[in-house]
CSV table of C-alpha atoms in Angstrom, one decimal:
chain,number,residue,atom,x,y,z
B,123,UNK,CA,124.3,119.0,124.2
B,124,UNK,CA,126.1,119.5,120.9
B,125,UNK,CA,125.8,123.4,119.1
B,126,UNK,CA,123.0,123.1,116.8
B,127,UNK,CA,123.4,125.0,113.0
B,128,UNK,CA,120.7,126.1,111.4
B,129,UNK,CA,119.9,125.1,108.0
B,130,UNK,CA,119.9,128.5,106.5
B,131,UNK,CA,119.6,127.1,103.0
B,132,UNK,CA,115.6,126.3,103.7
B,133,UNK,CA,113.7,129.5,103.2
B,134,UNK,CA,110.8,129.8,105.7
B,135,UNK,CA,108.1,130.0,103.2
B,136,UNK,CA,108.6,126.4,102.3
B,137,UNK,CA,107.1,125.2,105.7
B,138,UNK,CA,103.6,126.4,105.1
B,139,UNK,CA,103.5,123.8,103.9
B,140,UNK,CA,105.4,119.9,103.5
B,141,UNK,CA,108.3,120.7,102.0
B,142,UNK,CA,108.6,118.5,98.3
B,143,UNK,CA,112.0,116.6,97.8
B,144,UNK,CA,112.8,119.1,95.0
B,145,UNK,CA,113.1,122.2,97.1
B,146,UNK,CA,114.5,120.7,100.0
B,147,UNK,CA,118.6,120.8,100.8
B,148,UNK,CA,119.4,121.1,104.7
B,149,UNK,CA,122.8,121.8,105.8
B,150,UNK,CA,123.7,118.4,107.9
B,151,UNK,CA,125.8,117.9,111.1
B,152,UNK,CA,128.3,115.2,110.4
B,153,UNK,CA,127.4,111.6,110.5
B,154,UNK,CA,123.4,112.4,110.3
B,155,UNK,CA,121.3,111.0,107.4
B,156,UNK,CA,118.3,113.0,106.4
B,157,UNK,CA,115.5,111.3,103.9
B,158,UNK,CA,112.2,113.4,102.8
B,159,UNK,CA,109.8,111.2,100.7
B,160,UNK,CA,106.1,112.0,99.1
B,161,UNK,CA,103.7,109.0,98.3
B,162,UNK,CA,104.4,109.2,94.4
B,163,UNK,CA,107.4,107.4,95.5
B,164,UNK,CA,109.4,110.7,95.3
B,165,UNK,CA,112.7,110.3,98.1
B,166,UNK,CA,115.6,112.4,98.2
B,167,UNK,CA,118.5,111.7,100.8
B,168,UNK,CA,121.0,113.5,102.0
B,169,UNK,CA,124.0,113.0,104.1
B,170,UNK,CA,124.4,109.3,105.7
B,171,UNK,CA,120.7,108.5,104.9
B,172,UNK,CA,121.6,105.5,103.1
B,173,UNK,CA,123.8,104.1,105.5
B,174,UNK,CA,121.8,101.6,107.5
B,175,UNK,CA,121.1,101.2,111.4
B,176,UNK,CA,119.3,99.3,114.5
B,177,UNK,CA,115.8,100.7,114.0
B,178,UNK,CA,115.4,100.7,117.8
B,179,UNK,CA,112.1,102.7,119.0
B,180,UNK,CA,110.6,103.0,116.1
B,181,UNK,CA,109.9,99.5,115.7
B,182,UNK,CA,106.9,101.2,117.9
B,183,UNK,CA,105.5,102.6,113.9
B,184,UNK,CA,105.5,98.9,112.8
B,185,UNK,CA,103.4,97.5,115.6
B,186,UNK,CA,101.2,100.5,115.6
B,187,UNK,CA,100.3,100.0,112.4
B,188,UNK,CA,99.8,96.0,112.7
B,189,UNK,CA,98.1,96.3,116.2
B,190,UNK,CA,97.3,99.9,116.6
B,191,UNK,CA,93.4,99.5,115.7
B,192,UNK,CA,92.8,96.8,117.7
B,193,UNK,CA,94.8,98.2,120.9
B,194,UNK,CA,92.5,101.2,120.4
B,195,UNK,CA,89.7,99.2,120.2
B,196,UNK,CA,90.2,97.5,123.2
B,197,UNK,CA,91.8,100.3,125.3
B,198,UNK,CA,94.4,99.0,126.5
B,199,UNK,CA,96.7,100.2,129.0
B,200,UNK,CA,100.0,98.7,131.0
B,201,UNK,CA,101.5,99.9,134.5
B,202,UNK,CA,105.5,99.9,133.2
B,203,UNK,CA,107.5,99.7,136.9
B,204,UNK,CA,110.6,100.0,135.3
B,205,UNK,CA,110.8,96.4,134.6
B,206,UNK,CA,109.0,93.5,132.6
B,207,UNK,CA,110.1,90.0,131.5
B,208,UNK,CA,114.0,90.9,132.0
B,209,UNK,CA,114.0,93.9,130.1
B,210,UNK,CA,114.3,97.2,131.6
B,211,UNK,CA,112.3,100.7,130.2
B,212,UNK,CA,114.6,103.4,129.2
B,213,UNK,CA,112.7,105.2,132.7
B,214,UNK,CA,114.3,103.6,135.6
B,215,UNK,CA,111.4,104.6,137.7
B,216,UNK,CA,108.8,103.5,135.1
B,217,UNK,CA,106.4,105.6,133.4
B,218,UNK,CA,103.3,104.5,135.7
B,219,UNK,CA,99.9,103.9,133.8
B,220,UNK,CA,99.9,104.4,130.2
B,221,UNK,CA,97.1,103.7,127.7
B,222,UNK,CA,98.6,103.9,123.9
B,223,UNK,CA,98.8,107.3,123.4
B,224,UNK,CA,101.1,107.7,126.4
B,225,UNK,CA,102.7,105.0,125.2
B,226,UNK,CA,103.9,105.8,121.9
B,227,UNK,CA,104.7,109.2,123.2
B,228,UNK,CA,106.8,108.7,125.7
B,229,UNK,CA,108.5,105.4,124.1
B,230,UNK,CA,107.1,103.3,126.9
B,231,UNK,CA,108.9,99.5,125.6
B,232,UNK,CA,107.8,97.7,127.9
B,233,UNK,CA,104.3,98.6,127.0
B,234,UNK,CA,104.5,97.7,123.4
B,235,UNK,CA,106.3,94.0,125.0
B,236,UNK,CA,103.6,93.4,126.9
B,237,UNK,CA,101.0,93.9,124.5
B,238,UNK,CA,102.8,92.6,121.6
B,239,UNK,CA,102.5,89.1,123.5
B,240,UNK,CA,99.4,89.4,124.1
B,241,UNK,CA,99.0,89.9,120.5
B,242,UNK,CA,101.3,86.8,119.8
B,243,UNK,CA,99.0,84.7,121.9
B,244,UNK,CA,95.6,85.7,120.4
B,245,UNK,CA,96.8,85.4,116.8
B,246,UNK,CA,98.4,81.6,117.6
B,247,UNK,CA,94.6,81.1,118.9
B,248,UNK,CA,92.8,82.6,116.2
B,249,UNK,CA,95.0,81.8,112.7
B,250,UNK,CA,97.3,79.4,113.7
B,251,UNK,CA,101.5,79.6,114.0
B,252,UNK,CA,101.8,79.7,110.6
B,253,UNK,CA,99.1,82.3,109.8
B,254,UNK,CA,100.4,84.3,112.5
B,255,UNK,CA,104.3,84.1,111.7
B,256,UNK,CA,103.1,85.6,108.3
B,257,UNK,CA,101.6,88.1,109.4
B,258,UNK,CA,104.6,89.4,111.7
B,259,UNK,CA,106.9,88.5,108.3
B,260,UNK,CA,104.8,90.9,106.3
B,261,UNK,CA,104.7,93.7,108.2
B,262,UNK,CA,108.4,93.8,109.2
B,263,UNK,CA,109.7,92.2,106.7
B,264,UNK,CA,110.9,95.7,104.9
B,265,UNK,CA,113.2,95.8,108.7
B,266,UNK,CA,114.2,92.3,108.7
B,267,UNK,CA,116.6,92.1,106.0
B,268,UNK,CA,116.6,87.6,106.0
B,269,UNK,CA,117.5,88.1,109.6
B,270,UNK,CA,114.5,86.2,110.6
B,271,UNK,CA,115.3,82.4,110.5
B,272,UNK,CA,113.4,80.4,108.4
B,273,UNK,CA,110.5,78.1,110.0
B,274,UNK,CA,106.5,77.9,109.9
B,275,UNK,CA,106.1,78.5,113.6
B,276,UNK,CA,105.7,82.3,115.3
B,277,UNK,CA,108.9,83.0,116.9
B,278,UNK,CA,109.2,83.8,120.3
B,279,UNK,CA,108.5,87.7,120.7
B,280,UNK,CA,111.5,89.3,122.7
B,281,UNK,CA,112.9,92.5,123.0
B,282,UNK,CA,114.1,92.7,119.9
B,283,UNK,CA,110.7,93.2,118.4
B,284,UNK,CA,110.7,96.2,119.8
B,285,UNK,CA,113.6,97.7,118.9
B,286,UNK,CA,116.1,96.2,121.2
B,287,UNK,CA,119.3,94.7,119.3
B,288,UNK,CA,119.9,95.1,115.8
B,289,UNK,CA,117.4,92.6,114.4
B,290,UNK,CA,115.3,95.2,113.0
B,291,UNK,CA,117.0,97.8,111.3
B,292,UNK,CA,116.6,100.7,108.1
B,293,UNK,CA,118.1,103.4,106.5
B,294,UNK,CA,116.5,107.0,106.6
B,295,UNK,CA,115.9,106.7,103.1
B,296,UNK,CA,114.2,103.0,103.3
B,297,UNK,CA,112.0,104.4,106.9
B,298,UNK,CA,110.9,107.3,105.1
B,299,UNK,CA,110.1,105.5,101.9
B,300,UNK,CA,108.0,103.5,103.9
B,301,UNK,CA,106.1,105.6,106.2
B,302,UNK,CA,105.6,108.1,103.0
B,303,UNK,CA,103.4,104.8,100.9
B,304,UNK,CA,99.9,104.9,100.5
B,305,UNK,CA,99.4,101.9,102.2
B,306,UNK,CA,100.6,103.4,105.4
B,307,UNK,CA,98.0,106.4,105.3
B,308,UNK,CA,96.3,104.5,108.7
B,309,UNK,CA,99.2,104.5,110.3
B,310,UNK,CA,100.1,108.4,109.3
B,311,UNK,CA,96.5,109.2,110.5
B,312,UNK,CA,96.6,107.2,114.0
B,313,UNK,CA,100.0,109.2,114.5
B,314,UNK,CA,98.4,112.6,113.7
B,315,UNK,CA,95.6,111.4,116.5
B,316,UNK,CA,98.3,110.3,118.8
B,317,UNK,CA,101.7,112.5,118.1
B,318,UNK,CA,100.1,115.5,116.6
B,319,UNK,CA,101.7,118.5,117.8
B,320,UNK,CA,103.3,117.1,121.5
B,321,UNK,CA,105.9,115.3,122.1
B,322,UNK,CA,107.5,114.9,125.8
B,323,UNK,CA,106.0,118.7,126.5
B,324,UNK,CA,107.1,119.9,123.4
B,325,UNK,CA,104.8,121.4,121.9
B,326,UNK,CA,104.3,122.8,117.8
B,327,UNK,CA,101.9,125.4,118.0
B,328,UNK,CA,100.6,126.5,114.3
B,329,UNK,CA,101.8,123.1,112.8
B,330,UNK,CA,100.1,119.6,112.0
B,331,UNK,CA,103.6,117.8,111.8
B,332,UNK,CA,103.7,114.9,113.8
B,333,UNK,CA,107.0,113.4,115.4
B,334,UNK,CA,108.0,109.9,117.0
B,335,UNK,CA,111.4,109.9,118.3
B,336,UNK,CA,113.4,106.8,119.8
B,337,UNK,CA,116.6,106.0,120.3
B,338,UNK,CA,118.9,102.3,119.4
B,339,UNK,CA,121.5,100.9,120.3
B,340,UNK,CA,124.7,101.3,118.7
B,341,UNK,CA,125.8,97.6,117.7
B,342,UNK,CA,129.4,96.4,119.2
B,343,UNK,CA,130.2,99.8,121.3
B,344,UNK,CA,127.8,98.3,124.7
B,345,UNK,CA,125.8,101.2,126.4
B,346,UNK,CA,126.2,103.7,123.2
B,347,UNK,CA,123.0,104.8,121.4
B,348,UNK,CA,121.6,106.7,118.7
B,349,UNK,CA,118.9,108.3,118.0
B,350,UNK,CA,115.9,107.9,115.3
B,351,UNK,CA,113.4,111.0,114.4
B,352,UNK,CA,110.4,109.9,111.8
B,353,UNK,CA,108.0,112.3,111.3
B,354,UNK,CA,104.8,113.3,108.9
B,355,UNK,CA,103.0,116.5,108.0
B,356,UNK,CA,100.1,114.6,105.5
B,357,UNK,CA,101.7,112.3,103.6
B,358,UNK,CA,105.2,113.8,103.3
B,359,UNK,CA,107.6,111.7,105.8
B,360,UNK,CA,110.5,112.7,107.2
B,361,UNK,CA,113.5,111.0,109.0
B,362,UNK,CA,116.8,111.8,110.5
B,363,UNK,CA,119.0,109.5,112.0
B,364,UNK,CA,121.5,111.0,114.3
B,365,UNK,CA,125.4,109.4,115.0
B,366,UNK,CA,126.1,108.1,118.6
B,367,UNK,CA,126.1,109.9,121.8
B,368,UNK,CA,122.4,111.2,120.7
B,369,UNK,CA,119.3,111.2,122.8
B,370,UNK,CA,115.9,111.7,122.4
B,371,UNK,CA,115.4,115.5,123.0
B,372,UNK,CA,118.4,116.3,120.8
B,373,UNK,CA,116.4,114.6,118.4
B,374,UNK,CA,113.9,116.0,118.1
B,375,UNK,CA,115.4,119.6,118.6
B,376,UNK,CA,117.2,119.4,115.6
B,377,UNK,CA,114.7,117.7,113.4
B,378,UNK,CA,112.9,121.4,114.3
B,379,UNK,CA,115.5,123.5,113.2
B,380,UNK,CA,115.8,121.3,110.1
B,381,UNK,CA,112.1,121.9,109.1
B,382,UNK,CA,112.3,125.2,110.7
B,383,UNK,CA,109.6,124.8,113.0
B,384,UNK,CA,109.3,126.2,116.7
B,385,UNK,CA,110.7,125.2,119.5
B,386,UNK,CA,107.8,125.1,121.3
């Protein structure tokens, strides 16, 4: 694991609460991109957090917010072995029985593949292709950048809907505007349920911030990754993109010492 500096610049105090993009200025390692946003529409970048990349696991936020409610609902669950239609989980061995809060914890893909489908299917039933292709349009359309070829029929629902490839993808600055607008105060909320305060036995004692962390792939360099951190306390958002070579645990490790928060 790469030496981790400490952004000394932050003083302490400013964590008692969410820090405001005005009084914010962490020190960076070189090639991450930092965004902080508020809901007034307030964003301040730093570092490479305009420079865009493969949203990868956090294509898990977009279909938590489209689908979350009704996978609650309807308490679902999904046995990932490892492998499901092709793809492989991240977890050779699989991560066994997870319901949705496992799930989005522990990135568990081939959960979210399996019950995207099942998703596809019952909206195709119940609104029709094109009814249903709009509804996927508008709520990744902000990651799809005209990627997604024209048509009136629901595309076929691969990998790459959940963060596989490079058909999704954001800036820090975009992800963070996004997950900081009002409209996304469900999804915020269903994170602070879900995430609050744990991630992979981390845990934040003394904090309400929530983090998701996930990684993507790097596109043309094969078996290279990067590494995504989006994160909330209220409705400040916060997001770090790391360079290549970073996993998930270095993730979040240094989106901590950014915001000064505990290691465990």
């Amino acid at each position: 694991m790469n030496r981790i500096l400490w952004a000394a610049s932050v003083p302490v105090a400013v964590l008692a609460q969410a820090p405001t993009p005005a009084e914010f200025n962490p020190v960076l390692q070189p090639g991450e991109g930092f965004a902080l946003a508020t809901p007034e529409g307030a964003v301040k970048a730093f570092g490479e957090a305009r420079k865009e990349a493969a949203l990868g696991g956090l294509a898990e936020l977009v279909w938590l917010r489209l689908e979350g409610d009704d996978w609650g609902a309807r308490m679902v669950n999904f046995k990932c072995k490892g492998e499901f239609n092709g793809l492989r989980c991240w977890n050779r061995k699989g991560h066994g029985k997870v319901d949705l809060a496992k799930a989005i914890a522990e990135s568990c893909e081939l959960a979210f593949l399996a019950w995207s489908l099942e998703s596809a299917e019952r909206w195709k039933k119940d609104y029709g292709e094109g009814v249903a292709r709009l509804r996927l349009e508008r709520a990744f359309g902000p990651f799809l950048g005209g990627r997604l070829k024209a048509g009136d029929t629901l595309p076929p629902l691969g990998p790459e809907w959940i963060g596989e490839g490079d058909l999704l993808r954001a800036t820090p600055e975009t992800l963070a505007r996004w997950l900081a607008d009002p409209d996304q105060e469900p999804l915020r909320s269903q994170c602070a349920r879900l995430l609050g305060g744990a991630f992979d036995g981390w845990i934040t004692k003394g904090s309400d911030w929530w983090f998701k962390v996930g990684t993507a792939a790097v596109p043309g360099e094969p078996g290279m990754t990067s590494a995504w951190v989006a994160g909330c306390k209220g409705d400040t958002a916060v997001v770090l993109q790391f360079p290549k070579g970073r996993g998930k645990a270095e993730g979040l490790a240094r989106m901590k010492v950014i915001l000064q928060l505990p290691k465990k």
